[in-house]
Amino acid sequence: VQLQASGGGLVQAGGSLRLSCAASGRTFSVYAVGWFRQAPGKEREFVAAINWSGSSTYFADSVKGRFTISRDNAENMVYLQMNLLKPEDTAVYYCAARLYSMVADAKMYDYWGQGTQVTVSS
């Protein structure tokens, strides 16, 4: 499966952005999707994940209550809605996919999209 992330940009603190992850190739509906981010000089970290059906989601503590994740399997899309953004959310955001179950470990994901830059100004 091929993934393409988009929707990043520059936003002021307290603002919102919606990231999109478009999938193509194999049957997307059997894949769990995770969002990860990497800030300069830091390791890639887990942000959120959604299972293959969209019935279950999981968030990092740092974004819980501010971010939501959803998917539209008919359109082969996954979305990350980011609200109440903080400067510390600044990073390159990546979407990734793996079969069926969602996990927070980046090493468990088989397919990755290119990143999209999110910059939150204070």
PDB file of C-alpha atoms in Angstrom:
ATOM      1  CA  VAL A   1       0.000   0.000   0.000  1.00  0.00           C
ATOM      2  CA  GLN A   2       1.213   3.502  -0.806  1.00  0.00           C
ATOM      3  CA  LEU A   3       0.549   6.362   1.581  1.00  0.00           C
ATOM      4  CA  GLN A   4       0.642  10.103   1.090  1.00  0.00           C
ATOM      5  CA  ALA A   5       0.313  12.544   3.965  1.00  0.00           C
ATOM      6  CA  SER A   6      -0.817  16.113   3.446  1.00  0.00           C
ATOM      7  CA  GLY A   7      -2.390  19.035   5.244  1.00  0.00           C
ATOM      8  CA  GLY A   8       0.522  20.391   7.201  1.00  0.00           C
ATOM      9  CA  GLY A   9       1.268  24.052   7.491  1.00  0.00           C
ATOM     10  CA  LEU A  10       1.960  26.989   9.758  1.00  0.00           C
ATOM     11  CA  VAL A  11      -0.577  27.772  12.461  1.00  0.00           C
ATOM     12  CA  GLN A  12      -0.634  29.854  15.597  1.00  0.00           C
ATOM     13  CA  ALA A  13      -0.807  28.258  19.011  1.00  0.00           C
ATOM     14  CA  GLY A  14      -4.374  27.361  19.852  1.00  0.00           C
ATOM     15  CA  GLY A  15      -5.244  26.825  16.225  1.00  0.00           C
ATOM     16  CA  SER A  16      -6.249  23.704  14.320  1.00  0.00           C
ATOM     17  CA  LEU A  17      -5.081  21.665  11.368  1.00  0.00           C
ATOM     18  CA  ARG A  18      -6.385  18.515   9.743  1.00  0.00           C
ATOM     19  CA  LEU A  19      -3.866  16.110   8.294  1.00  0.00           C
ATOM     20  CA  SER A  20      -4.888  13.632   5.643  1.00  0.00           C
ATOM     21  CA  CYS A  21      -3.357  10.296   4.749  1.00  0.00           C
ATOM     22  CA  ALA A  22      -4.369   9.011   1.331  1.00  0.00           C
ATOM     23  CA  ALA A  23      -3.822   5.341   0.581  1.00  0.00           C
ATOM     24  CA  SER A  24      -3.607   3.511  -2.690  1.00  0.00           C
ATOM     25  CA  GLY A  25      -2.731   0.017  -3.778  1.00  0.00           C
ATOM     26  CA  ARG A  26      -3.993  -2.891  -1.745  1.00  0.00           C
ATOM     27  CA  THR A  27      -7.255  -3.202   0.155  1.00  0.00           C
ATOM     28  CA  PHE A  28      -6.908  -0.357   2.576  1.00  0.00           C
ATOM     29  CA  SER A  29      -9.722  -1.412   4.887  1.00  0.00           C
ATOM     30  CA  VAL A  30      -7.637  -4.228   6.390  1.00  0.00           C
ATOM     31  CA  TYR A  31      -4.860  -1.907   7.514  1.00  0.00           C
ATOM     32  CA  ALA A  32      -4.494  -0.109  10.806  1.00  0.00           C
ATOM     33  CA  VAL A  33      -3.011   3.358  10.452  1.00  0.00           C
ATOM     34  CA  GLY A  34      -0.812   5.265  12.815  1.00  0.00           C
ATOM     35  CA  TRP A  35       0.377   8.835  12.883  1.00  0.00           C
ATOM     36  CA  PHE A  36       3.871   9.596  14.118  1.00  0.00           C
ATOM     37  CA  ARG A  37       5.879  12.782  14.350  1.00  0.00           C
ATOM     38  CA  GLN A  38       9.503  13.754  14.480  1.00  0.00           C
ATOM     39  CA  ALA A  39      10.818  17.080  15.679  1.00  0.00           C
ATOM     40  CA  PRO A  40      14.342  18.270  14.843  1.00  0.00           C
ATOM     41  CA  GLY A  41      16.916  16.475  16.960  1.00  0.00           C
ATOM     42  CA  LYS A  42      14.327  14.141  18.468  1.00  0.00           C
ATOM     43  CA  GLU A  43      13.287  10.575  17.840  1.00  0.00           C
ATOM     44  CA  ARG A  44      10.128   9.723  15.978  1.00  0.00           C
ATOM     45  CA  GLU A  45       7.229   9.416  18.401  1.00  0.00           C
ATOM     46  CA  PHE A  46       3.783   7.940  18.312  1.00  0.00           C
ATOM     47  CA  VAL A  47       0.836  10.326  18.057  1.00  0.00           C
ATOM     48  CA  ALA A  48      -2.338   8.361  17.325  1.00  0.00           C
ATOM     49  CA  ALA A  49      -3.610   5.196  15.699  1.00  0.00           C
ATOM     50  CA  ILE A  50      -6.850   3.735  14.404  1.00  0.00           C
ATOM     51  CA  ASN A  51      -7.694   0.109  13.758  1.00  0.00           C
ATOM     52  CA  TRP A  52      -8.745  -1.319  10.430  1.00  0.00           C
ATOM     53  CA  SER A  53     -12.461  -0.696  10.914  1.00  0.00           C
ATOM     54  CA  GLY A  54     -12.251   2.629  12.696  1.00  0.00           C
ATOM     55  CA  SER A  55     -13.933   1.195  15.791  1.00  0.00           C
ATOM     56  CA  SER A  56     -10.930   1.702  18.021  1.00  0.00           C
ATOM     57  CA  THR A  57      -8.437   4.517  18.441  1.00  0.00           C
ATOM     58  CA  TYR A  58      -5.404   5.194  20.605  1.00  0.00           C
ATOM     59  CA  PHE A  59      -3.603   8.418  21.454  1.00  0.00           C
ATOM     60  CA  ALA A  60      -0.364   9.486  23.018  1.00  0.00           C
ATOM     61  CA  ASP A  61      -0.897  11.201  26.349  1.00  0.00           C
ATOM     62  CA  SER A  62       0.573  14.394  24.949  1.00  0.00           C
ATOM     63  CA  VAL A  63      -2.252  14.793  22.419  1.00  0.00           C
ATOM     64  CA  LYS A  64      -5.153  13.118  24.188  1.00  0.00           C
ATOM     65  CA  GLY A  65      -8.172  15.378  24.299  1.00  0.00           C
ATOM     66  CA  ARG A  66      -6.779  17.647  21.564  1.00  0.00           C
ATOM     67  CA  PHE A  67      -6.361  15.321  18.584  1.00  0.00           C
ATOM     68  CA  THR A  68      -8.825  12.944  16.990  1.00  0.00           C
ATOM     69  CA  ILE A  69      -8.273  10.309  14.331  1.00  0.00           C
ATOM     70  CA  SER A  70     -10.819   8.977  11.884  1.00  0.00           C
ATOM     71  CA  ARG A  71     -10.943   7.056   8.631  1.00  0.00           C
ATOM     72  CA  ASP A  72     -13.104   6.683   5.554  1.00  0.00           C
ATOM     73  CA  ASN A  73     -12.413   3.293   4.043  1.00  0.00           C
ATOM     74  CA  ALA A  74     -14.641   4.020   1.070  1.00  0.00           C
ATOM     75  CA  GLU A  75     -12.302   6.872   0.163  1.00  0.00           C
ATOM     76  CA  ASN A  76      -9.082   5.206   1.384  1.00  0.00           C
ATOM     77  CA  MET A  77      -8.423   8.114   3.724  1.00  0.00           C
ATOM     78  CA  VAL A  78      -7.351   8.601   7.319  1.00  0.00           C
ATOM     79  CA  TYR A  79      -7.556  11.966   9.031  1.00  0.00           C
ATOM     80  CA  LEU A  80      -5.821  13.469  12.033  1.00  0.00           C
ATOM     81  CA  GLN A  81      -7.709  16.441  13.402  1.00  0.00           C
ATOM     82  CA  MET A  82      -5.420  18.529  15.563  1.00  0.00           C
ATOM     83  CA  ASN A  83      -6.970  21.158  17.821  1.00  0.00           C
ATOM     84  CA  LEU A  84      -5.531  23.452  20.473  1.00  0.00           C
ATOM     85  CA  LEU A  85      -2.137  23.148  18.870  1.00  0.00           C
ATOM     86  CA  LYS A  86       0.935  23.969  20.912  1.00  0.00           C
ATOM     87  CA  PRO A  87       4.439  24.968  19.810  1.00  0.00           C
ATOM     88  CA  GLU A  88       5.658  21.588  21.047  1.00  0.00           C
ATOM     89  CA  ASP A  89       3.460  19.931  18.414  1.00  0.00           C
ATOM     90  CA  THR A  90       5.816  21.301  15.774  1.00  0.00           C
ATOM     91  CA  ALA A  91       7.242  18.360  13.833  1.00  0.00           C
ATOM     92  CA  VAL A  92       7.119  16.443  10.608  1.00  0.00           C
ATOM     93  CA  TYR A  93       4.089  14.182  10.748  1.00  0.00           C
ATOM     94  CA  TYR A  94       4.020  10.763   9.093  1.00  0.00           C
ATOM     95  CA  CYS A  95       1.258   8.255   8.512  1.00  0.00           C
ATOM     96  CA  ALA A  96       2.004   4.553   8.499  1.00  0.00           C
ATOM     97  CA  ALA A  97       0.046   1.350   7.948  1.00  0.00           C
ATOM     98  CA  ARG A  98       0.124  -2.248   9.115  1.00  0.00           C
ATOM     99  CA  LEU A  99      -2.305  -5.126   8.845  1.00  0.00           C
ATOM    100  CA  TYR A 100      -5.308  -5.147  11.168  1.00  0.00           C
ATOM    101  CA  SER A 101      -4.316  -4.133  14.702  1.00  0.00           C
ATOM    102  CA  MET A 102      -3.073  -0.744  15.785  1.00  0.00           C
ATOM    103  CA  VAL A 103       0.087  -0.399  17.819  1.00  0.00           C
ATOM    104  CA  ALA A 104       2.198   2.482  19.058  1.00  0.00           C
ATOM    105  CA  ASP A 105       5.553   1.018  18.035  1.00  0.00           C
ATOM    106  CA  ALA A 106       6.795   2.542  14.802  1.00  0.00           C
ATOM    107  CA  LYS A 107       8.893  -0.545  14.084  1.00  0.00           C
ATOM    108  CA  MET A 108       5.719  -2.589  13.720  1.00  0.00           C
ATOM    109  CA  TYR A 109       4.453  -0.581  10.756  1.00  0.00           C
ATOM    110  CA  ASP A 110       5.241  -1.817   7.274  1.00  0.00           C
ATOM    111  CA  TYR A 111       4.289   1.096   5.057  1.00  0.00           C
ATOM    112  CA  TRP A 112       5.093   4.769   5.459  1.00  0.00           C
ATOM    113  CA  GLY A 113       4.124   7.926   3.696  1.00  0.00           C
ATOM    114  CA  GLN A 114       6.306  10.940   3.230  1.00  0.00           C
ATOM    115  CA  GLY A 115       6.055  13.498   5.989  1.00  0.00           C
ATOM    116  CA  THR A 116       4.112  16.713   6.164  1.00  0.00           C
ATOM    117  CA  GLN A 117       5.477  19.625   8.167  1.00  0.00           C
ATOM    118  CA  VAL A 118       3.424  21.126  10.967  1.00  0.00           C
ATOM    119  CA  THR A 119       4.721  24.327  12.525  1.00  0.00           C
ATOM    120  CA  VAL A 120       2.982  25.932  15.469  1.00  0.00           C
ATOM    121  CA  SER A 121       4.062  29.452  16.335  1.00  0.00           C
ATOM    122  CA  SER A 122       3.749  30.881  19.815  1.00  0.00           C
TER     123      SER A 122
END
